Coordinates of C-alpha atoms in Angstrom, one line a residue:
Chain B
M96 CA 69.1 70.8 59.2
T97 CA 69.3 74.6 59.2
I98 CA 69.2 76.8 56.1
K99 CA 72.8 77.8 56.9
N100 CA 73.9 74.2 56.7
V101 CA 72.0 73.6 53.5
F102 CA 73.6 76.6 51.9
F103 CA 77.0 75.8 53.1
G104 CA 76.6 72.2 51.8
L105 CA 75.4 73.4 48.5
V106 CA 78.4 75.8 48.0
L107 CA 80.8 73.0 49.0
S108 CA 79.2 70.5 46.7
I109 CA 79.2 72.9 43.7
S110 CA 82.9 73.8 44.3
A111 CA 83.8 70.1 44.6
A112 CA 81.8 69.2 41.5
T113 CA 83.3 72.0 39.4
G114 CA 86.8 71.2 40.6
L115 CA 87.3 74.7 41.9
A116 CA 88.8 73.5 45.1
S117 CA 92.5 73.5 45.1
S118 CA 94.9 73.6 47.9
G119 CA 98.1 75.5 48.4
L120 CA 98.8 73.5 51.6
E121 CA 100.7 70.6 49.9
G122 CA 104.3 70.8 50.9
Q123 CA 103.6 73.2 53.7
P124 CA 103.8 72.4 57.5
A125 CA 100.4 71.2 58.6
P126 CA 98.7 73.9 60.7
D127 CA 98.5 72.8 64.3
F128 CA 95.2 72.6 66.2
A129 CA 93.6 71.2 69.3
L130 CA 90.0 70.0 69.4
K131 CA 87.7 68.2 71.7
S132 CA 87.1 64.6 70.7
S133 CA 84.1 62.3 70.9
T134 CA 85.6 60.7 74.0
G135 CA 85.8 64.0 75.8
E136 CA 89.6 64.1 75.4
N137 CA 91.4 67.1 73.8
L138 CA 93.6 66.1 70.9
R139 CA 96.4 68.1 69.4
L140 CA 97.8 67.4 65.9
S141 CA 101.4 68.2 66.9
E142 CA 101.4 65.4 69.4
Y143 CA 101.2 62.9 66.5
R144 CA 104.5 64.1 65.0
G145 CA 106.4 61.0 64.0
D146 CA 103.3 59.2 62.8
V147 CA 101.5 59.5 59.4
V148 CA 98.3 61.3 60.0
M149 CA 95.2 61.5 57.9
I150 CA 92.8 64.3 58.7
N151 CA 89.3 63.8 57.3
F152 CA 86.9 66.7 57.3
W153 CA 83.3 65.6 57.2
A154 CA 79.7 66.6 58.0
T155 CA 76.5 64.7 58.7
W156 CA 74.7 66.3 55.8
C157 CA 77.4 65.1 53.3
G158 CA 76.5 61.9 51.4
P159 CA 79.9 61.0 50.1
C160 CA 81.3 61.3 53.7
R161 CA 78.9 58.6 54.8
Q162 CA 80.2 56.3 52.0
E163 CA 83.9 57.1 52.7
M164 CA 84.0 56.9 56.5
P165 CA 83.7 53.1 56.9
L166 CA 86.4 52.6 54.2
L167 CA 88.7 55.0 56.1
D168 CA 88.0 53.1 59.3
E169 CA 89.2 49.9 57.6
L170 CA 92.4 51.7 56.6
Y171 CA 92.8 53.0 60.2
S172 CA 92.3 49.5 61.8
R173 CA 94.8 48.0 59.4
Y174 CA 97.7 50.5 59.8
E175 CA 97.1 51.9 63.3
R176 CA 99.7 49.6 64.8
V177 CA 102.5 50.7 62.4
G178 CA 102.2 54.5 63.0
F179 CA 99.1 55.6 61.1
N180 CA 96.6 57.9 62.7
L181 CA 93.2 59.1 61.5
L182 CA 91.5 62.2 62.8
G183 CA 88.0 62.7 61.7
V184 CA 87.1 66.4 62.0
N185 CA 83.3 67.1 62.1
I186 CA 82.2 70.5 61.1
D187 CA 78.6 70.4 62.1
D188 CA 77.2 73.2 64.4
D189 CA 75.8 70.5 66.6
S190 CA 78.0 67.7 67.7
Y191 CA 75.0 65.6 68.8
R192 CA 74.1 64.6 65.2
A193 CA 77.8 63.7 64.6
M194 CA 77.8 61.4 67.6
Q195 CA 74.7 59.7 66.3
M196 CA 76.3 59.2 62.9
I197 CA 79.5 57.8 64.4
E198 CA 77.5 55.2 66.4
E199 CA 75.4 54.4 63.3
L200 CA 78.4 53.8 61.1
G201 CA 80.4 52.1 63.9
V202 CA 83.6 53.8 63.1
N203 CA 86.5 53.6 65.6
F204 CA 88.8 56.4 64.6
P205 CA 88.9 59.5 66.8
V206 CA 86.4 62.1 65.8
L207 CA 87.0 65.8 66.7
F208 CA 84.4 68.6 66.7
D209 CA 85.1 71.8 64.9
S210 CA 81.8 73.5 65.4
S211 CA 83.4 77.0 65.3
K212 CA 85.0 76.0 61.9
T213 CA 88.4 77.5 62.9
V214 CA 90.3 74.3 61.9
S215 CA 88.4 73.9 58.6
E216 CA 89.3 77.5 57.8
L217 CA 93.0 76.8 58.6
Y218 CA 92.9 73.9 56.1
E219 CA 91.0 75.9 53.5
V220 CA 88.2 73.3 53.4
E221 CA 86.2 74.3 50.3
A222 CA 84.5 70.9 49.5
M223 CA 83.1 68.0 51.6
P224 CA 84.7 65.7 52.4
V225 CA 88.3 66.9 52.4
T226 CA 91.1 64.4 53.2
V227 CA 94.6 65.6 54.1
L228 CA 97.6 63.4 54.5
V229 CA 100.4 64.6 56.8
D230 CA 103.8 62.8 56.8
R231 CA 105.9 61.9 59.8
E232 CA 107.7 65.3 59.7
G233 CA 104.4 67.2 60.0
T234 CA 104.2 68.3 56.4
V235 CA 101.0 68.2 54.3
R236 CA 101.7 65.8 51.5
Y237 CA 98.3 65.1 49.8
V238 CA 95.0 66.9 49.8
H239 CA 91.9 65.3 48.3
H240 CA 88.7 67.2 47.7
G241 CA 85.4 65.3 47.6
Y242 CA 85.0 61.5 47.4
K243 CA 84.3 59.2 44.5
P244 CA 84.4 55.3 44.7
G245 CA 88.0 54.3 44.0
Y246 CA 89.6 57.1 46.0
E247 CA 90.2 54.6 48.8
D248 CA 92.8 52.8 46.6
K249 CA 94.6 56.1 46.1
Y250 CA 94.6 56.7 49.9
L251 CA 95.9 53.2 50.5
D252 CA 98.9 53.7 48.1
Q253 CA 99.7 57.1 49.6
V254 CA 99.5 55.9 53.2
R255 CA 101.7 52.9 52.4
S256 CA 104.3 55.1 50.7
L257 CA 104.3 57.6 53.6
L258 CA 104.7 54.8 56.2
R259 CA 107.7 53.5 54.3
E260 CA 109.5 56.9 54.4
Chain P
M6 CA 157.1 121.5 3.1
T7 CA 155.4 124.9 2.4
R8 CA 152.3 123.5 4.0
I9 CA 154.1 122.5 7.1
L10 CA 155.7 126.0 7.4
I11 CA 152.2 127.7 7.0
G12 CA 150.8 125.4 9.7
L13 CA 153.6 126.2 12.1
V14 CA 153.2 130.0 11.7
A15 CA 149.5 129.7 12.2
A16 CA 149.9 127.8 15.4
M17 CA 152.4 130.3 16.7
M18 CA 150.1 133.2 15.9
L19 CA 147.1 131.4 17.6
A20 CA 149.2 130.8 20.8
F21 CA 150.3 134.4 20.9
S22 CA 146.8 135.7 20.5
M23 CA 145.5 133.5 23.3
A24 CA 148.2 134.7 25.7
T25 CA 147.3 138.3 24.9
I26 CA 143.6 137.7 25.6
A27 CA 144.5 136.1 28.9
Q28 CA 146.6 139.1 29.9
D29 CA 143.8 141.5 29.0
A30 CA 141.2 139.4 30.8
A31 CA 143.1 139.1 34.2
P32 CA 142.7 142.8 35.3
V33 CA 139.0 142.7 34.4
D34 CA 138.4 139.6 36.8
A35 CA 140.3 141.2 39.6
D36 CA 138.2 144.4 39.3
A37 CA 135.0 142.4 39.3
T38 CA 136.0 140.4 42.5
R39 CA 136.9 143.6 44.3
A40 CA 133.6 145.1 43.4
D41 CA 131.7 142.0 44.5
S42 CA 133.5 141.8 47.9
N43 CA 132.8 145.5 48.5
A44 CA 129.1 144.9 47.7
A45 CA 129.0 141.8 49.9
A46 CA 130.6 143.6 52.8
A47 CA 128.1 146.4 52.4
A48 CA 125.3 143.9 52.3
N49 CA 126.7 142.2 55.4
A50 CA 126.9 145.4 57.3
R51 CA 123.3 146.3 56.3
S52 CA 121.9 142.9 57.4
Q53 CA 123.9 142.4 60.5
D54 CA 121.2 143.8 62.7
Q55 CA 118.6 141.7 61.0
F56 CA 120.7 138.5 61.5
R57 CA 120.9 139.2 65.2
G58 CA 117.1 139.1 65.4
I59 CA 116.9 136.0 63.3
D60 CA 119.6 134.3 65.3
Q61 CA 117.6 134.7 68.4
D62 CA 114.5 133.3 66.7
V63 CA 116.5 130.3 65.5
Q64 CA 117.8 129.7 69.0
A65 CA 114.2 129.7 70.3
L66 CA 113.1 127.4 67.6
K67 CA 116.0 125.1 68.3
K68 CA 114.9 124.9 71.9
E69 CA 111.4 124.1 70.9
V70 CA 112.6 121.4 68.5
L71 CA 114.7 119.8 71.3
D72 CA 111.7 119.9 73.7
L73 CA 109.5 118.3 71.1
N74 CA 112.2 115.7 70.3
R75 CA 112.3 114.8 74.0
D76 CA 108.5 114.5 74.2
L77 CA 108.5 112.3 71.1
F78 CA 111.2 110.1 72.5
L79 CA 109.3 109.5 75.7
L80 CA 106.1 108.9 73.8
E81 CA 107.9 106.4 71.5
E82 CA 109.4 104.6 74.4
E83 CA 106.0 104.4 76.1
L84 CA 104.0 103.3 73.1
L85 CA 106.2 101.8 70.3
F86 CA 109.0 100.0 71.9
P87 CA 107.6 96.4 71.8
A88 CA 109.7 94.8 74.5
N89 CA 108.5 97.3 76.9
S90 CA 104.9 97.0 76.1
Q91 CA 104.9 93.2 76.4
V92 CA 102.8 91.4 78.9
A93 CA 103.2 87.6 79.0
F94 CA 100.7 85.2 80.7
F95 CA 101.8 81.9 82.1
V96 CA 99.8 78.9 83.4
S97 CA 101.0 76.7 86.2
L98 CA 99.4 73.9 88.1
D99 CA 100.4 73.0 91.7
V100 CA 99.4 69.4 92.7
G101 CA 96.1 69.4 90.7
E102 CA 94.3 66.7 92.7
Y103 CA 91.0 68.6 92.8
F104 CA 91.1 69.9 89.3
E105 CA 91.7 68.3 85.9
L106 CA 92.4 71.2 83.6
D107 CA 90.6 71.2 80.2
S108 CA 90.9 74.8 78.9
V109 CA 91.9 78.3 79.8
S110 CA 90.3 81.4 78.2
L111 CA 91.8 84.8 78.7
K112 CA 90.0 88.2 78.3
I113 CA 91.9 91.5 78.5
D114 CA 89.7 94.6 78.9
G115 CA 86.7 92.6 77.9
K116 CA 88.2 91.2 74.7
E117 CA 88.9 87.5 74.3
V118 CA 92.6 87.1 73.4
A119 CA 93.4 83.4 74.1
N120 CA 91.5 80.2 74.3
Y121 CA 93.7 77.1 74.9
L122 CA 92.6 73.5 75.0
Y123 CA 94.9 71.2 77.0
T124 CA 95.6 67.6 76.0
A125 CA 96.3 64.9 78.6
R126 CA 100.1 65.2 77.8
E127 CA 100.1 68.9 78.4
V128 CA 98.2 68.6 81.7
D129 CA 100.7 65.9 82.7
A130 CA 103.6 68.3 81.9
L131 CA 102.0 71.1 84.0
M132 CA 101.5 68.7 86.9
R133 CA 105.2 67.8 86.7
G134 CA 106.1 71.5 87.3
G135 CA 106.0 72.8 83.8
V136 CA 105.0 76.4 83.2
Q137 CA 103.2 77.3 79.9
R138 CA 103.1 80.7 78.2
V139 CA 99.6 80.8 77.2
H140 CA 99.5 84.3 75.7
M141 CA 101.7 87.3 74.9
A142 CA 100.2 90.8 74.3
N143 CA 101.3 94.3 73.7
L144 CA 99.5 96.6 76.1
K145 CA 99.5 100.4 76.6
T146 CA 100.6 101.8 80.0
G147 CA 97.8 102.2 82.4
R148 CA 95.1 100.1 84.2
H149 CA 93.9 96.9 82.5
E150 CA 91.4 94.1 83.5
L151 CA 92.3 90.5 83.1
I152 CA 89.7 87.8 83.3
A153 CA 90.8 84.1 83.2
I154 CA 88.2 81.4 82.9
F155 CA 89.3 77.9 83.7
T156 CA 87.2 74.8 82.7
G157 CA 87.8 71.2 83.6
K158 CA 86.7 68.5 86.0
G159 CA 86.5 69.5 89.6
P160 CA 86.1 67.3 92.7
H161 CA 84.1 64.1 92.2
V162 CA 84.8 64.4 88.4
R163 CA 82.1 67.1 88.0
D164 CA 82.3 69.7 85.3
Y165 CA 83.9 72.8 86.8
R166 CA 84.1 76.3 85.5
R167 CA 85.7 79.1 87.4
G168 CA 86.8 82.6 86.7
A169 CA 89.5 84.9 88.2
T170 CA 89.7 88.6 87.7
L171 CA 92.6 90.9 88.3
Y172 CA 93.1 94.6 87.7
F173 CA 96.7 95.4 87.0
E174 CA 98.7 98.5 86.3
K175 CA 101.0 98.3 83.2
G176 CA 104.0 100.6 83.5
I177 CA 107.1 101.0 81.4
G178 CA 108.9 97.7 81.0
A179 CA 107.8 94.1 80.3
K180 CA 105.3 92.5 82.6
Y181 CA 104.7 88.8 83.5
M182 CA 101.6 87.4 85.0
E183 CA 101.0 83.9 86.3
L184 CA 97.7 82.1 86.4
E185 CA 98.2 79.6 89.2
I186 CA 95.9 76.6 89.9
T187 CA 96.5 75.2 93.4
D188 CA 94.7 72.8 95.7
R189 CA 93.0 74.1 98.8
V190 CA 93.3 71.0 101.0
K191 CA 91.1 72.4 103.8
K192 CA 88.1 73.0 101.5
Q193 CA 89.0 70.2 99.1
Q194 CA 88.5 72.6 96.3
P195 CA 90.8 74.0 93.6
E196 CA 91.9 77.6 93.9
F197 CA 92.7 80.0 91.0
V198 CA 95.1 82.8 91.6
I199 CA 96.5 85.4 89.3
K200 CA 99.9 86.7 90.4
E201 CA 102.2 89.4 89.0
W202 CA 105.8 88.5 88.8
E203 CA 108.1 91.1 90.3

């Protein structure tokens, strides 16, 4: 783990803990992006228009992400066939560590690599993890900063209500 | 009744006195106007020669202003009119058996201006004959260097990275460039060509 990563993680943790992170993205069209995925395929957000999409920003050095990811994977497995997609965006400088962690956790949702941090800047990621919910129209509906046990129930309710729309 | 009579007499006297003042004033105004016009005529006569000189100067200045205006107009057309300074870059894929496109990166005069990642759907659309506008720029007239770097999977599904360079002249008017990926059947290799649309 580099000093840069430690510093970045520290800043994000502090901002999440103090509740400084706030998003002006809710209600706005989700900024489009294309990233390389863990399968080698390039994925573009706009190609998921018509589906409910959850974008989860995570990093290998983030403890809560490790807790949250298996729960998100459960959500993905349950609702994938009814138009729900989950894109995990990893922000590590080195995608190798991310690949290791995916294997270790055994998650199945597509993981994208944003090593240049362009997408995390687009989504104003100021904490780790950040979970963004985009509706069928491509509008950002909910943004969650950080993770605490119990958040998964909130995600479940929100995903279900968006799928019903 | 007495009050009304006094008021009436006073009003008549006031009206009479006003008329008298007006009659007295009229000749004075006429005299003044005559004096002014004489003075103006004299001044005109005195400065006529000076005006001729100034008029010539103004004409020369007007000519200079017109010349400057023409130069500015040409400069504005050359530099500021956006539609004329536009250069658009398109990507097309012909057949695509020997190359599976992954990304295109464009550099103009050494500066990276576009980096586009293609999804499977987008590659499919290109293979079906679609043409994608990958970048639009405003460029000054003159010579420019374009470098396009294509990455993807080449023959035998090997990682492939190729560059193509073109020097082009940007004149007045919009310009369109096509980055074409074709298959060279003889060599069983992809070919990357940059073309200028006429």
